[in-house]
Amino acid sequence: MSGEVSAPRFPVRAVLFDLDGTLLDTIQDLADGANLMLEELGRPARPLAEIHSFVGKGIPNLVRRCMTEDALASEDEVEHAITVFRRHYADVNGRNTRIYPGIIETLDAMREMSLQLACVTNKAAAFTLPLLERMGLMPYFGAVVSGDTLAVKKPDPGVMHHTCALLGVETGHALMIGDSANDALAARAAGMPVLLVTYGYSEGMPVDTIECDGLLSDATGALDRIQAV
């Protein structure tokens, strides 16, 4: 299903956005951080496309896959690698990140519709908050829930419930916009509709194979799917 004008509109009071692969193209910075980590640990660099497929479940998962895909690493080595990655990523976070086309227009339009907006990501707060500030997106969001805000992260629906509670909106009156199965599963389990962008990361899974309520080639397509209530 595509985000066409004729498609059903969702009556919502809030819209929740994923970060990496939805609002921001962060892959170059993530790849730079990963390969600086691998270089320091004496391991071969990985191509951008491969790291692209590792993104979605947070930094520990990204690092684990960099260390163990077609390679061997002990738990201690993985834990050490996470520390090394965090140090390098803190230096490059936002350096080559760009805002996807249509995002600013979409956020401005939603704000004009008096919708509550939130960012819900599996990226740790230590990287999420500075990145949103650096890219000028922080003022749009009434809530930011990061991968370490709670004991759980997407696809656990608890993240969605927590975000909606911060916004003062029932989950049934919220819409999720993301790029991966994590976003779709979390939204579905929380009882909210979900639209997925086709330009994101989706952990190497074809986005059109993920159950959702519509696909967006551009974020502005979401505006045709929303009825503010």
Short mmCIF file of C-alpha atoms in Angstrom, two decimals:
data_model
loop_
_atom_site.label_atom_id
_atom_site.label_comp_id
_atom_site.label_asym_id
_atom_site.label_seq_id
_atom_site.Cartn_x
_atom_site.Cartn_y
_atom_site.Cartn_z
CA MET A 1 0.00 0.00 0.00
CA SER A 2 1.34 3.43 -0.87
CA GLY A 3 0.78 6.76 0.82
CA GLU A 4 -1.71 8.07 -1.75
CA VAL A 5 -4.30 10.77 -1.10
CA SER A 6 -7.09 8.22 -1.62
CA ALA A 7 -5.75 5.94 1.12
CA PRO A 8 -7.49 5.95 4.52
CA ARG A 9 -6.55 8.73 6.91
CA PHE A 10 -5.67 7.98 10.51
CA PRO A 11 -7.26 10.18 13.21
CA VAL A 12 -4.27 11.05 15.38
CA ARG A 13 -3.09 13.55 17.95
CA ALA A 14 0.58 12.54 17.92
CA VAL A 15 3.19 11.27 15.49
CA LEU A 16 6.24 9.30 16.62
CA PHE A 17 9.33 9.24 14.40
CA ASP A 18 12.23 6.83 14.30
CA LEU A 19 15.62 8.55 13.97
CA ASP A 20 18.27 6.67 11.95
CA GLY A 21 17.00 5.92 8.45
CA THR A 22 13.77 7.88 8.95
CA LEU A 23 14.57 11.45 9.99
CA LEU A 24 18.31 11.38 9.42
CA ASP A 25 20.73 9.60 7.11
CA THR A 26 23.37 8.72 9.68
CA ILE A 27 24.97 5.76 7.95
CA GLN A 28 28.26 7.42 7.03
CA ASP A 29 28.92 8.47 10.63
CA LEU A 30 27.95 5.02 11.93
CA ALA A 31 30.23 3.38 9.38
CA ASP A 32 33.09 5.74 10.22
CA GLY A 33 32.69 4.99 13.93
CA ALA A 34 32.54 1.25 13.27
CA ASN A 35 35.59 1.17 11.03
CA LEU A 36 37.63 3.36 13.37
CA MET A 37 36.75 0.84 16.09
CA LEU A 38 37.73 -2.11 13.91
CA GLU A 39 41.00 -0.42 12.94
CA GLU A 40 41.91 0.19 16.58
CA LEU A 41 41.15 -3.44 17.37
CA GLY A 42 43.28 -4.68 14.48
CA ARG A 43 40.36 -6.00 12.46
CA PRO A 44 39.57 -5.40 8.79
CA ALA A 45 37.21 -2.61 7.78
CA ARG A 46 33.70 -3.46 6.65
CA PRO A 47 31.99 -1.97 3.59
CA LEU A 48 29.31 0.66 3.99
CA ALA A 49 26.60 -1.58 2.56
CA GLU A 50 27.31 -4.28 5.14
CA ILE A 51 27.24 -1.85 8.07
CA HIS A 52 24.05 -0.42 6.57
CA SER A 53 22.39 -3.81 7.11
CA PHE A 54 23.54 -3.93 10.76
CA VAL A 55 21.74 -0.72 11.80
CA GLY A 56 18.43 -0.78 13.65
CA LYS A 57 18.65 -2.48 17.02
CA GLY A 58 21.06 -0.09 18.73
CA ILE A 59 24.79 0.29 19.14
CA PRO A 60 25.49 -2.97 21.03
CA ASN A 61 23.87 -4.95 18.22
CA LEU A 62 25.72 -2.97 15.55
CA VAL A 63 29.07 -3.55 17.26
CA ARG A 64 28.34 -7.24 17.90
CA ARG A 65 27.59 -7.82 14.24
CA CYS A 66 30.72 -5.93 13.18
CA MET A 67 32.73 -8.18 15.46
CA THR A 68 31.05 -11.53 14.80
CA GLU A 69 29.67 -11.63 11.24
CA ASP A 70 31.98 -14.11 9.47
CA ALA A 71 34.41 -13.56 12.38
CA LEU A 72 34.96 -14.68 15.94
CA ALA A 73 34.87 -12.56 19.10
CA SER A 74 34.43 -13.39 22.77
CA GLU A 75 31.88 -11.62 24.95
CA ASP A 76 34.68 -9.68 26.60
CA GLU A 77 35.98 -8.59 23.20
CA VAL A 78 32.51 -7.45 22.15
CA GLU A 79 32.04 -5.48 25.37
CA HIS A 80 35.41 -3.81 24.90
CA ALA A 81 34.57 -3.06 21.27
CA ILE A 82 31.35 -1.31 22.33
CA THR A 83 33.38 1.01 24.55
CA VAL A 84 35.82 1.70 21.71
CA PHE A 85 32.98 2.36 19.26
CA ARG A 86 31.27 4.81 21.62
CA ARG A 87 34.48 6.82 21.92
CA HIS A 88 34.96 7.07 18.16
CA TYR A 89 31.30 7.63 17.38
CA ALA A 90 31.12 10.51 19.86
CA ASP A 91 33.76 12.25 17.71
CA VAL A 92 32.04 11.69 14.34
CA ASN A 93 28.36 11.82 15.39
CA GLY A 94 26.63 14.29 13.05
CA ARG A 95 29.73 15.07 10.99
CA ASN A 96 28.36 13.59 7.76
CA THR A 97 24.72 13.15 8.78
CA ARG A 98 22.04 14.75 6.61
CA ILE A 99 18.33 15.37 7.03
CA TYR A 100 16.32 13.37 4.54
CA PRO A 101 14.38 15.32 1.88
CA GLY A 102 10.87 16.23 2.96
CA ILE A 103 11.49 15.89 6.69
CA ILE A 104 11.54 19.58 7.60
CA GLU A 105 8.45 20.27 5.48
CA THR A 106 6.65 17.35 7.13
CA LEU A 107 7.57 18.40 10.67
CA ASP A 108 6.56 22.01 9.99
CA ALA A 109 3.21 20.90 8.54
CA MET A 110 2.51 18.59 11.47
CA ARG A 111 3.33 21.34 13.92
CA GLU A 112 0.88 23.59 12.05
CA MET A 113 -1.72 20.84 12.55
CA SER A 114 -1.05 21.08 16.33
CA LEU A 115 0.10 17.46 16.45
CA GLN A 116 2.34 16.29 19.29
CA LEU A 117 5.66 15.00 17.92
CA ALA A 118 8.21 12.62 19.41
CA CYS A 119 11.43 10.92 18.40
CA VAL A 120 11.68 7.25 19.39
CA THR A 121 15.01 5.60 18.68
CA ASN A 122 17.16 2.67 19.72
CA LYS A 123 20.22 4.96 19.66
CA ALA A 124 21.59 5.77 23.12
CA ALA A 125 20.64 9.14 24.60
CA ALA A 126 24.29 10.22 24.75
CA PHE A 127 24.30 10.25 20.93
CA THR A 128 20.62 10.96 20.20
CA LEU A 129 20.29 14.28 22.02
CA PRO A 130 23.48 15.92 20.68
CA LEU A 131 22.61 14.73 17.17
CA LEU A 132 19.11 16.18 17.25
CA GLU A 133 20.53 19.46 18.57
CA ARG A 134 23.29 19.54 15.96
CA MET A 135 20.81 18.94 13.13
CA GLY A 136 18.36 21.54 14.45
CA LEU A 137 15.51 19.07 14.99
CA MET A 138 15.21 19.11 18.78
CA PRO A 139 12.67 21.99 18.94
CA TYR A 140 10.13 19.92 17.03
CA PHE A 141 9.82 17.17 19.62
CA GLY A 142 7.82 17.19 22.83
CA ALA A 143 9.47 13.92 23.84
CA VAL A 144 12.62 12.02 22.92
CA VAL A 145 12.86 8.38 23.98
CA SER A 146 16.23 6.75 23.34
CA GLY A 147 17.45 3.19 23.40
CA ASP A 148 18.55 3.43 27.02
CA THR A 149 15.66 5.54 28.36
CA LEU A 150 13.92 2.36 29.51
CA ALA A 151 15.06 -1.18 30.28
CA VAL A 152 13.54 -2.19 26.92
CA LYS A 153 13.80 -0.80 23.39
CA LYS A 154 11.93 -1.27 20.10
CA PRO A 155 10.35 -3.64 19.12
CA ASP A 156 9.05 -3.77 22.70
CA PRO A 157 5.74 -1.84 22.77
CA GLY A 158 6.59 -0.46 26.21
CA VAL A 159 8.68 2.17 24.44
CA MET A 160 5.63 3.37 22.52
CA HIS A 161 3.41 3.42 25.58
CA HIS A 162 6.03 5.41 27.50
CA THR A 163 6.40 7.94 24.69
CA CYS A 164 2.65 8.47 24.39
CA ALA A 165 2.40 8.91 28.16
CA LEU A 166 5.05 11.64 27.99
CA LEU A 167 3.01 13.38 25.29
CA GLY A 168 -0.26 12.89 27.16
CA VAL A 169 -1.79 11.02 24.24
CA GLU A 170 -3.39 7.57 24.12
CA THR A 171 -1.51 5.07 21.93
CA GLY A 172 -4.63 4.64 19.81
CA HIS A 173 -4.37 8.30 18.83
CA ALA A 174 -0.74 8.10 17.75
CA LEU A 175 0.97 7.14 14.48
CA MET A 176 4.47 5.70 14.12
CA ILE A 177 6.71 6.54 11.16
CA GLY A 178 9.82 4.39 10.83
CA ASP A 179 11.94 2.35 8.46
CA SER A 180 12.20 -1.15 9.90
CA ALA A 181 10.47 -4.18 11.37
CA ASN A 182 11.42 -2.89 14.83
CA ASP A 183 9.21 0.14 14.28
CA ALA A 184 6.36 -1.86 12.76
CA LEU A 185 6.36 -4.54 15.47
CA ALA A 186 6.51 -2.00 18.30
CA ALA A 187 3.67 0.05 16.84
CA ARG A 188 1.50 -2.97 16.07
CA ALA A 189 1.93 -4.35 19.59
CA ALA A 190 1.07 -0.95 21.05
CA GLY A 191 -2.10 -0.70 18.96
CA MET A 192 -1.10 2.18 16.72
CA PRO A 193 -0.85 2.45 12.91
CA VAL A 194 2.59 2.53 11.33
CA LEU A 195 3.93 3.91 8.06
CA LEU A 196 7.38 2.92 6.81
CA VAL A 197 9.69 4.97 4.60
CA THR A 198 11.25 3.15 1.67
CA TYR A 199 14.55 5.05 1.77
CA GLY A 200 15.74 3.88 5.20
CA TYR A 201 17.88 1.05 6.52
CA SER A 202 15.44 -1.73 7.56
CA GLU A 203 18.33 -3.97 8.66
CA GLY A 204 18.79 -5.39 5.17
CA MET A 205 15.17 -6.58 4.99
CA PRO A 206 13.12 -5.41 1.97
CA VAL A 207 10.79 -2.83 3.49
CA ASP A 208 7.88 -3.92 1.29
CA THR A 209 7.93 -7.31 3.02
CA ILE A 210 7.25 -5.76 6.45
CA GLU A 211 3.63 -5.62 7.58
CA CYS A 212 2.57 -2.00 7.96
CA ASP A 213 -0.20 0.43 7.04
CA GLY A 214 1.59 2.06 4.13
CA LEU A 215 4.91 2.84 2.49
CA LEU A 216 6.27 6.34 1.99
CA SER A 217 8.83 7.23 -0.65
CA ASP A 218 8.96 10.71 0.90
CA ALA A 219 8.00 11.73 4.43
CA THR A 220 5.60 14.34 3.12
CA GLY A 221 3.35 11.48 1.97
CA ALA A 222 2.42 10.97 5.61
CA LEU A 223 0.48 14.25 5.54
CA ASP A 224 -2.08 12.66 3.22
CA ARG A 225 -2.60 9.84 5.71
CA ILE A 226 -3.30 11.96 8.79
CA GLN A 227 -6.43 13.58 10.15
CA ALA A 228 -5.66 15.67 13.23
CA VAL A 229 -8.22 15.20 15.99
#
